[in-house]
Amino acid sequence: MFSAGGLTMIIGVLFAIFCIVAFIWYVNTQINAKNQQEWLTKFTAILLTALLGLFIVDKVVAFKIPLLTPLMSDELFNLIKNIVLIIFGYQFNRTKPTDIKKEDKTTNK
């Protein structure tokens, strides 16, 4: 879309911005933050969503004209991958089976 020029290019830019804003809006509405830890999680999720939106727009919407250099695209992919692995590692470490059993025992009393 960006290589066509004129109206097609403007529509492509608006579509790219709309995609990124829609991704961020969706993630923002799904996470209801009540304390500092949840706000930090929400911020990380929104940041990850923005980076992922940029990566998707670069690969899907831009077609022939890359918005990012190949090196930047590879590094952005590695950053997204590392953030996802850290988030999953944190979530699985936080919900160990022993912690869940202790929580169940305290709620059953």
CSV table of N, CA, C and O in Angstrom, one decimal:
chain,number,residue,atom,x,y,z
A,1,MET,N,0.8,-1.2,0.0
A,1,MET,CA,0.0,0.0,0.0
A,1,MET,C,0.9,1.3,0.0
A,1,MET,O,0.5,2.3,-0.6
A,2,PHE,N,2.0,1.2,0.7
A,2,PHE,CA,2.9,2.4,0.8
A,2,PHE,C,3.6,2.7,-0.6
A,2,PHE,O,3.9,3.8,-0.8
A,3,SER,N,3.8,1.6,-1.4
A,3,SER,CA,4.5,1.8,-2.6
A,3,SER,C,3.7,2.4,-3.7
A,3,SER,O,4.2,2.9,-4.7
A,4,ALA,N,2.3,2.4,-3.6
A,4,ALA,CA,1.5,2.9,-4.7
A,4,ALA,C,1.4,4.4,-4.8
A,4,ALA,O,1.3,4.9,-5.8
A,5,GLY,N,1.6,5.1,-3.6
A,5,GLY,CA,1.5,6.5,-3.6
A,5,GLY,C,0.1,7.1,-3.6
A,5,GLY,O,-0.8,6.3,-3.8
A,6,GLY,N,0.0,8.3,-3.4
A,6,GLY,CA,-1.3,9.0,-3.5
A,6,GLY,C,-2.3,8.5,-2.4
A,6,GLY,O,-1.9,8.3,-1.3
A,7,LEU,N,-3.5,8.3,-2.8
A,7,LEU,CA,-4.6,8.0,-1.9
A,7,LEU,C,-4.4,6.6,-1.3
A,7,LEU,O,-4.7,6.4,-0.1
A,8,THR,N,-3.9,5.7,-2.1
A,8,THR,CA,-3.6,4.3,-1.6
A,8,THR,C,-2.6,4.3,-0.4
A,8,THR,O,-2.8,3.6,0.5
A,9,MET,N,-1.6,5.2,-0.6
A,9,MET,CA,-0.6,5.3,0.5
A,9,MET,C,-1.2,5.9,1.7
A,9,MET,O,-1.0,5.4,2.9
A,10,ILE,N,-2.1,6.9,1.6
A,10,ILE,CA,-2.7,7.5,2.8
A,10,ILE,C,-3.6,6.5,3.4
A,10,ILE,O,-3.6,6.4,4.7
A,11,ILE,N,-4.4,5.8,2.7
A,11,ILE,CA,-5.3,4.7,3.2
A,11,ILE,C,-4.4,3.7,4.0
A,11,ILE,O,-4.8,3.2,5.0
A,12,GLY,N,-3.3,3.3,3.4
A,12,GLY,CA,-2.4,2.3,4.0
A,12,GLY,C,-1.9,2.8,5.4
A,12,GLY,O,-1.8,2.1,6.3
A,13,VAL,N,-1.4,4.1,5.4
A,13,VAL,CA,-0.9,4.6,6.7
A,13,VAL,C,-2.0,4.7,7.7
A,13,VAL,O,-1.8,4.3,8.9
A,14,LEU,N,-3.2,5.1,7.3
A,14,LEU,CA,-4.4,5.2,8.2
A,14,LEU,C,-4.7,3.8,8.7
A,14,LEU,O,-5.1,3.6,9.9
A,15,PHE,N,-4.7,2.8,7.8
A,15,PHE,CA,-5.0,1.4,8.2
A,15,PHE,C,-4.0,0.9,9.2
A,15,PHE,O,-4.3,0.2,10.2
A,16,ALA,N,-2.7,1.2,9.0
A,16,ALA,CA,-1.7,0.8,9.9
A,16,ALA,C,-1.8,1.4,11.2
A,16,ALA,O,-1.7,0.7,12.3
A,17,ILE,N,-2.1,2.7,11.3
A,17,ILE,CA,-2.4,3.3,12.6
A,17,ILE,C,-3.6,2.8,13.3
A,17,ILE,O,-3.6,2.5,14.5
A,18,PHE,N,-4.6,2.5,12.5
A,18,PHE,CA,-5.9,1.9,13.1
A,18,PHE,C,-5.6,0.6,13.6
A,18,PHE,O,-6.1,0.2,14.7
A,19,CYS,N,-4.8,-0.3,13.0
A,19,CYS,CA,-4.5,-1.6,13.5
A,19,CYS,C,-3.8,-1.5,14.8
A,19,CYS,O,-4.2,-2.2,15.8
A,20,ILE,N,-2.8,-0.7,14.9
A,20,ILE,CA,-2.0,-0.6,16.1
A,20,ILE,C,-2.9,-0.1,17.3
A,20,ILE,O,-2.9,-0.6,18.4
A,21,VAL,N,-3.7,1.0,17.0
A,21,VAL,CA,-4.6,1.6,18.0
A,21,VAL,C,-5.6,0.5,18.4
A,21,VAL,O,-5.9,0.4,19.6
A,22,ALA,N,-6.2,-0.2,17.5
A,22,ALA,CA,-7.2,-1.2,17.8
A,22,ALA,C,-6.6,-2.3,18.7
A,22,ALA,O,-7.2,-2.8,19.7
A,23,PHE,N,-5.4,-2.8,18.4
A,23,PHE,CA,-4.7,-3.8,19.2
A,23,PHE,C,-4.5,-3.3,20.7
A,23,PHE,O,-4.8,-4.0,21.6
A,24,ILE,N,-4.0,-2.0,20.8
A,24,ILE,CA,-3.8,-1.5,22.1
A,24,ILE,C,-5.1,-1.3,22.9
A,24,ILE,O,-5.2,-1.5,24.1
A,25,TRP,N,-6.1,-0.8,22.2
A,25,TRP,CA,-7.4,-0.6,22.8
A,25,TRP,C,-8.0,-1.9,23.3
A,25,TRP,O,-8.5,-2.0,24.5
A,26,TYR,N,-7.9,-2.9,22.5
A,26,TYR,CA,-8.4,-4.2,23.0
A,26,TYR,C,-7.7,-4.8,24.2
A,26,TYR,O,-8.4,-5.2,25.2
A,27,VAL,N,-6.4,-4.7,24.2
A,27,VAL,CA,-5.7,-5.2,25.4
A,27,VAL,C,-6.0,-4.3,26.6
A,27,VAL,O,-6.1,-4.8,27.7
A,28,ASN,N,-6.1,-3.0,26.4
A,28,ASN,CA,-6.4,-2.1,27.5
A,28,ASN,C,-7.7,-2.4,28.1
A,28,ASN,O,-7.9,-2.3,29.3
A,29,THR,N,-8.7,-2.8,27.3
A,29,THR,CA,-10.1,-3.0,27.9
A,29,THR,C,-10.1,-4.4,28.5
A,29,THR,O,-11.0,-4.6,29.4
A,30,GLN,N,-9.2,-5.3,28.2
A,30,GLN,CA,-9.3,-6.7,28.8
A,30,GLN,C,-8.6,-6.8,30.1
A,30,GLN,O,-8.9,-7.7,30.9
A,31,ILE,N,-7.8,-5.8,30.5
A,31,ILE,CA,-7.1,-5.9,31.8
A,31,ILE,C,-7.6,-4.8,32.7
A,31,ILE,O,-7.4,-3.6,32.4
A,32,ASN,N,-8.2,-5.2,33.8
A,32,ASN,CA,-8.7,-4.2,34.8
A,32,ASN,C,-7.7,-4.2,35.9
A,32,ASN,O,-7.6,-5.1,36.7
A,33,ALA,N,-6.9,-3.1,35.9
A,33,ALA,CA,-5.9,-3.0,36.9
A,33,ALA,C,-6.4,-2.4,38.2
A,33,ALA,O,-7.1,-1.3,38.2
A,34,LYS,N,-6.1,-3.0,39.3
A,34,LYS,CA,-6.6,-2.5,40.6
A,34,LYS,C,-5.5,-2.2,41.6
A,34,LYS,O,-5.6,-1.4,42.5
A,35,ASN,N,-4.3,-2.8,41.4
A,35,ASN,CA,-3.2,-2.5,42.2
A,35,ASN,C,-1.9,-2.3,41.4
A,35,ASN,O,-2.0,-2.4,40.1
A,36,GLN,N,-0.8,-2.0,42.0
A,36,GLN,CA,0.4,-1.6,41.3
A,36,GLN,C,0.9,-2.8,40.4
A,36,GLN,O,1.4,-2.6,39.3
A,37,GLN,N,0.8,-4.0,40.9
A,37,GLN,CA,1.3,-5.2,40.1
A,37,GLN,C,0.4,-5.3,38.9
A,37,GLN,O,1.0,-5.6,37.8
A,38,GLU,N,-0.9,-5.1,39.0
A,38,GLU,CA,-1.7,-5.3,37.8
A,38,GLU,C,-1.5,-4.1,36.8
A,38,GLU,O,-1.6,-4.3,35.6
A,39,TRP,N,-1.2,-2.9,37.3
A,39,TRP,CA,-0.9,-1.8,36.4
A,39,TRP,C,0.4,-2.1,35.7
A,39,TRP,O,0.5,-1.7,34.5
A,40,LEU,N,1.4,-2.7,36.3
A,40,LEU,CA,2.7,-3.0,35.7
A,40,LEU,C,2.4,-4.1,34.6
A,40,LEU,O,3.0,-4.0,33.5
A,41,THR,N,1.6,-5.0,34.9
A,41,THR,CA,1.2,-6.1,33.9
A,41,THR,C,0.5,-5.4,32.8
A,41,THR,O,0.8,-5.8,31.6
A,42,LYS,N,-0.4,-4.5,33.0
A,42,LYS,CA,-1.1,-3.9,32.0
A,42,LYS,C,-0.2,-3.0,31.1
A,42,LYS,O,-0.3,-3.1,29.9
A,43,PHE,N,0.7,-2.3,31.7
A,43,PHE,CA,1.7,-1.5,30.9
A,43,PHE,C,2.5,-2.4,30.0
A,43,PHE,O,2.8,-2.1,28.9
A,44,THR,N,3.0,-3.5,30.6
A,44,THR,CA,3.8,-4.5,29.8
A,44,THR,C,3.1,-5.1,28.7
A,44,THR,O,3.6,-5.2,27.5
A,45,ALA,N,1.8,-5.4,28.9
A,45,ALA,CA,1.0,-6.0,27.9
A,45,ALA,C,0.7,-5.0,26.8
A,45,ALA,O,0.7,-5.3,25.6
A,46,ILE,N,0.5,-3.7,27.1
A,46,ILE,CA,0.2,-2.7,26.1
A,46,ILE,C,1.5,-2.4,25.3
A,46,ILE,O,1.4,-2.2,24.1
A,47,LEU,N,2.6,-2.3,26.0
A,47,LEU,CA,3.9,-2.1,25.3
A,47,LEU,C,4.1,-3.3,24.3
A,47,LEU,O,4.5,-3.1,23.1
A,48,LEU,N,3.9,-4.5,24.8
A,48,LEU,CA,4.1,-5.7,23.9
A,48,LEU,C,3.1,-5.6,22.7
A,48,LEU,O,3.5,-5.9,21.6
A,49,THR,N,1.9,-5.2,23.0
A,49,THR,CA,0.9,-5.1,21.9
A,49,THR,C,1.3,-4.1,20.9
A,49,THR,O,1.2,-4.3,19.7
A,50,ALA,N,1.8,-2.9,21.3
A,50,ALA,CA,2.3,-1.9,20.4
A,50,ALA,C,3.4,-2.4,19.5
A,50,ALA,O,3.4,-2.2,18.3
A,51,LEU,N,4.4,-3.0,20.1
A,51,LEU,CA,5.5,-3.6,19.4
A,51,LEU,C,5.1,-4.6,18.4
A,51,LEU,O,5.5,-4.7,17.2
A,52,LEU,N,4.2,-5.5,18.8
A,52,LEU,CA,3.6,-6.5,18.0
A,52,LEU,C,2.8,-5.9,16.8
A,52,LEU,O,2.9,-6.4,15.7
A,53,GLY,N,2.1,-4.9,17.1
A,53,GLY,CA,1.3,-4.2,16.0
A,53,GLY,C,2.3,-3.6,15.0
A,53,GLY,O,2.0,-3.7,13.8
A,54,LEU,N,3.4,-3.0,15.5
A,54,LEU,CA,4.4,-2.5,14.5
A,54,LEU,C,5.0,-3.6,13.7
A,54,LEU,O,5.1,-3.4,12.5
A,55,PHE,N,5.3,-4.7,14.3
A,55,PHE,CA,5.8,-5.8,13.5
A,55,PHE,C,4.8,-6.3,12.5
A,55,PHE,O,5.2,-6.6,11.3
A,56,ILE,N,3.6,-6.5,12.9
A,56,ILE,CA,2.5,-6.9,11.9
A,56,ILE,C,2.3,-6.0,10.8
A,56,ILE,O,2.2,-6.3,9.6
A,57,VAL,N,2.3,-4.7,11.1
A,57,VAL,CA,2.1,-3.7,10.1
A,57,VAL,C,3.3,-3.7,9.1
A,57,VAL,O,3.1,-3.5,7.9
A,58,ASP,N,4.5,-3.8,9.7
A,58,ASP,CA,5.7,-3.9,8.8
A,58,ASP,C,5.6,-5.1,7.8
A,58,ASP,O,6.0,-4.9,6.7
A,59,LYS,N,5.1,-6.2,8.3
A,59,LYS,CA,5.1,-7.4,7.5
A,59,LYS,C,3.9,-7.5,6.6
A,59,LYS,O,4.0,-8.0,5.5
A,60,VAL,N,2.7,-7.0,7.0
A,60,VAL,CA,1.5,-7.2,6.3
A,60,VAL,C,1.0,-6.0,5.5
A,60,VAL,O,0.7,-6.1,4.3
A,61,VAL,N,1.0,-4.9,6.1
A,61,VAL,CA,0.4,-3.7,5.4
A,61,VAL,C,1.4,-3.0,4.5
A,61,VAL,O,1.1,-2.6,3.4
A,62,ALA,N,2.7,-3.0,4.9
A,62,ALA,CA,3.7,-2.3,4.1
A,62,ALA,C,4.0,-2.9,2.7
A,62,ALA,O,4.5,-2.2,1.8
A,63,PHE,N,3.7,-4.2,2.6
A,63,PHE,CA,4.0,-4.9,1.3
A,63,PHE,C,5.5,-4.8,0.9
A,63,PHE,O,6.3,-5.3,1.5
A,64,LYS,N,5.7,-4.1,-0.2
A,64,LYS,CA,7.0,-4.0,-0.8
A,64,LYS,C,8.0,-3.1,-0.1
A,64,LYS,O,9.2,-3.3,-0.2
A,65,ILE,N,7.5,-2.1,0.6
A,65,ILE,CA,8.4,-1.1,1.2
A,65,ILE,C,8.5,-1.5,2.7
A,65,ILE,O,7.5,-1.3,3.4
A,66,PRO,N,9.6,-1.9,3.1
A,66,PRO,CA,9.8,-2.3,4.6
A,66,PRO,C,9.8,-1.0,5.4
A,66,PRO,O,10.6,-0.1,5.1
A,67,LEU,N,9.1,-1.0,6.5
A,67,LEU,CA,9.1,0.2,7.4
A,67,LEU,C,10.4,0.1,8.3
A,67,LEU,O,10.9,1.1,8.7
A,68,LEU,N,10.8,-1.2,8.5
A,68,LEU,CA,12.0,-1.4,9.3
A,68,LEU,C,13.0,-2.1,8.5
A,68,LEU,O,12.7,-2.8,7.6
A,69,THR,N,14.3,-1.8,8.8
A,69,THR,CA,15.4,-2.5,8.1
A,69,THR,C,15.3,-4.0,8.5
A,69,THR,O,14.7,-4.3,9.6
A,70,PRO,N,15.9,-4.9,7.8
A,70,PRO,CA,15.9,-6.3,8.2
A,70,PRO,C,16.5,-6.6,9.5
A,70,PRO,O,16.0,-7.4,10.3
A,71,LEU,N,17.5,-5.8,9.9
A,71,LEU,CA,18.1,-6.0,11.2
A,71,LEU,C,17.2,-5.5,12.3
A,71,LEU,O,17.0,-6.2,13.3
A,72,MET,N,16.5,-4.4,12.1
A,72,MET,CA,15.6,-3.9,13.1
A,72,MET,C,14.4,-4.8,13.2
A,72,MET,O,13.9,-5.0,14.3
A,73,SER,N,13.9,-5.4,12.1
A,73,SER,CA,12.8,-6.3,12.2
A,73,SER,C,13.2,-7.6,12.9
A,73,SER,O,12.4,-8.1,13.8
A,74,ASP,N,14.4,-8.1,12.7
A,74,ASP,CA,14.9,-9.3,13.5
A,74,ASP,C,15.0,-9.0,14.9
A,74,ASP,O,14.6,-9.8,15.8
A,75,GLU,N,15.6,-7.8,15.3
A,75,GLU,CA,15.7,-7.4,16.7
A,75,GLU,C,14.4,-7.2,17.3
A,75,GLU,O,14.2,-7.5,18.5
A,76,LEU,N,13.4,-6.6,16.6
A,76,LEU,CA,12.1,-6.4,17.2
A,76,LEU,C,11.4,-7.8,17.4
A,76,LEU,O,10.8,-8.0,18.5
A,77,PHE,N,11.6,-8.7,16.5
A,77,PHE,CA,11.1,-10.0,16.7
A,77,PHE,C,11.7,-10.7,17.9
A,77,PHE,O,11.0,-11.3,18.8
A,78,ASN,N,13.0,-10.6,18.1
A,78,ASN,CA,13.7,-11.1,19.3
A,78,ASN,C,13.2,-10.5,20.6
A,78,ASN,O,13.0,-11.1,21.6
A,79,LEU,N,13.0,-9.2,20.5
A,79,LEU,CA,12.5,-8.5,21.7
A,79,LEU,C,11.1,-8.9,22.1
A,79,LEU,O,10.8,-9.2,23.3
A,80,ILE,N,10.2,-9.1,21.1
A,80,ILE,CA,8.9,-9.6,21.4
A,80,ILE,C,8.9,-11.0,21.9
A,80,ILE,O,8.2,-11.3,22.9
A,81,LYS,N,9.8,-11.8,21.3
A,81,LYS,CA,9.9,-13.2,21.8
A,81,LYS,C,10.4,-13.2,23.3
A,81,LYS,O,9.9,-14.0,24.1
A,82,ASN,N,11.4,-12.4,23.6
A,82,ASN,CA,11.9,-12.4,24.9
A,82,ASN,C,10.9,-11.9,25.9
A,82,ASN,O,10.8,-12.4,27.1
A,83,ILE,N,10.2,-10.9,25.6
A,83,ILE,CA,9.1,-10.3,26.5
A,83,ILE,C,8.1,-11.4,26.8
A,83,ILE,O,7.6,-11.6,27.9
A,84,VAL,N,7.7,-12.1,25.7
A,84,VAL,CA,6.6,-13.2,25.9
A,84,VAL,C,7.2,-14.3,26.8
A,84,VAL,O,6.5,-14.7,27.7
A,85,LEU,N,8.4,-14.7,26.6
A,85,LEU,CA,9.0,-15.7,27.4
A,85,LEU,C,9.1,-15.3,28.9
A,85,LEU,O,8.9,-16.1,29.8
A,86,ILE,N,9.5,-14.0,29.1
A,86,ILE,CA,9.6,-13.5,30.5
A,86,ILE,C,8.2,-13.5,31.1
A,86,ILE,O,8.1,-13.9,32.3
A,87,ILE,N,7.2,-13.0,30.4
A,87,ILE,CA,5.8,-13.0,30.9
A,87,ILE,C,5.3,-14.4,31.3
A,87,ILE,O,4.8,-14.6,32.4
A,88,PHE,N,5.5,-15.3,30.4
A,88,PHE,CA,5.1,-16.7,30.6
A,88,PHE,C,5.9,-17.3,31.8
A,88,PHE,O,5.3,-18.0,32.7
A,89,GLY,N,7.2,-17.0,31.9
A,89,GLY,CA,8.0,-17.5,33.0
A,89,GLY,C,7.5,-17.0,34.3
A,89,GLY,O,7.4,-17.7,35.3
A,90,TYR,N,7.2,-15.7,34.3
A,90,TYR,CA,6.7,-15.1,35.5
A,90,TYR,C,5.3,-15.7,35.9
A,90,TYR,O,5.1,-16.0,37.1
A,91,GLN,N,4.4,-15.8,35.0
A,91,GLN,CA,3.1,-16.4,35.3
A,91,GLN,C,3.2,-17.8,35.8
A,91,GLN,O,2.5,-18.1,36.8
A,92,PHE,N,4.0,-18.6,35.2
A,92,PHE,CA,4.1,-20.0,35.6
A,92,PHE,C,4.8,-20.1,36.9
A,92,PHE,O,4.5,-21.0,37.7
A,93,ASN,N,5.8,-19.3,37.2
A,93,ASN,CA,6.5,-19.3,38.4
A,93,ASN,C,5.6,-18.8,39.6
A,93,ASN,O,5.7,-19.2,40.7
A,94,ARG,N,4.7,-17.8,39.3
A,94,ARG,CA,3.8,-17.3,40.3
A,94,ARG,C,2.8,-18.2,40.7
A,94,ARG,O,2.3,-18.2,41.8
A,95,THR,N,2.3,-19.1,39.8
A,95,THR,CA,1.2,-20.0,40.1
A,95,THR,C,1.8,-21.5,40.2
A,95,THR,O,1.3,-22.3,39.5
A,96,LYS,N,2.7,-21.7,41.1
A,96,LYS,CA,3.2,-23.0,41.4
A,96,LYS,C,2.1,-23.8,42.0
A,96,LYS,O,1.2,-23.3,42.7
A,97,PRO,N,2.1,-25.2,41.8
A,97,PRO,CA,1.1,-26.0,42.4
A,97,PRO,C,1.0,-25.9,43.9
A,97,PRO,O,0.0,-26.0,44.5
A,98,THR,N,2.2,-25.8,44.5
A,98,THR,CA,2.2,-25.7,46.0
A,98,THR,C,1.5,-24.4,46.5
A,98,THR,O,0.8,-24.4,47.5
A,99,ASP,N,1.7,-23.3,45.8
A,99,ASP,CA,1.0,-22.1,46.1
A,99,ASP,C,-0.5,-22.2,45.9
A,99,ASP,O,-1.3,-21.7,46.8
A,100,ILE,N,-0.9,-22.9,44.9
A,100,ILE,CA,-2.3,-23.0,44.7
A,100,ILE,C,-3.0,-23.9,45.7
A,100,ILE,O,-4.0,-23.6,46.2
A,101,LYS,N,-2.3,-25.0,46.2
A,101,LYS,CA,-2.8,-25.8,47.2
A,101,LYS,C,-2.9,-25.0,48.5
A,101,LYS,O,-3.9,-25.2,49.3
A,102,LYS,N,-1.9,-24.2,48.8
A,102,LYS,CA,-2.0,-23.4,50.1
A,102,LYS,C,-3.2,-22.4,50.0
A,102,LYS,O,-3.8,-22.2,51.0
A,103,GLU,N,-3.4,-21.8,48.9
A,103,GLU,CA,-4.5,-20.9,48.7
A,103,GLU,C,-5.8,-21.6,48.9
A,103,GLU,O,-6.7,-21.1,49.5
A,104,ASP,N,-5.9,-22.8,48.3
A,104,ASP,CA,-7.2,-23.6,48.4
A,104,ASP,C,-7.5,-23.9,49.9
A,104,ASP,O,-8.6,-23.9,50.4
A,105,LYS,N,-6.4,-24.3,50.6
A,105,LYS,CA,-6.6,-24.7,52.1
A,105,LYS,C,-7.1,-23.5,52.9
A,105,LYS,O,-7.9,-23.6,53.7
A,106,THR,N,-6.5,-22.3,52.6
A,106,THR,CA,-6.9,-21.1,53.3
A,106,THR,C,-8.3,-20.6,53.0
A,106,THR,O,-9.0,-20.1,53.8
A,107,THR,N,-8.8,-20.8,51.8
A,107,THR,CA,-10.1,-20.4,51.4
A,107,THR,C,-11.2,-21.4,51.8
A,107,THR,O,-12.3,-21.0,52.0
A,108,ASN,N,-10.8,-22.6,52.1
A,108,ASN,CA,-11.8,-23.6,52.5
A,108,ASN,C,-12.1,-23.6,54.0
A,108,ASN,O,-13.0,-24.1,54.5
A,109,LYS,N,-11.3,-22.8,54.7
A,109,LYS,CA,-11.5,-22.7,56.2
A,109,LYS,C,-12.7,-21.9,56.5
A,109,LYS,O,-13.2,-21.1,56.0
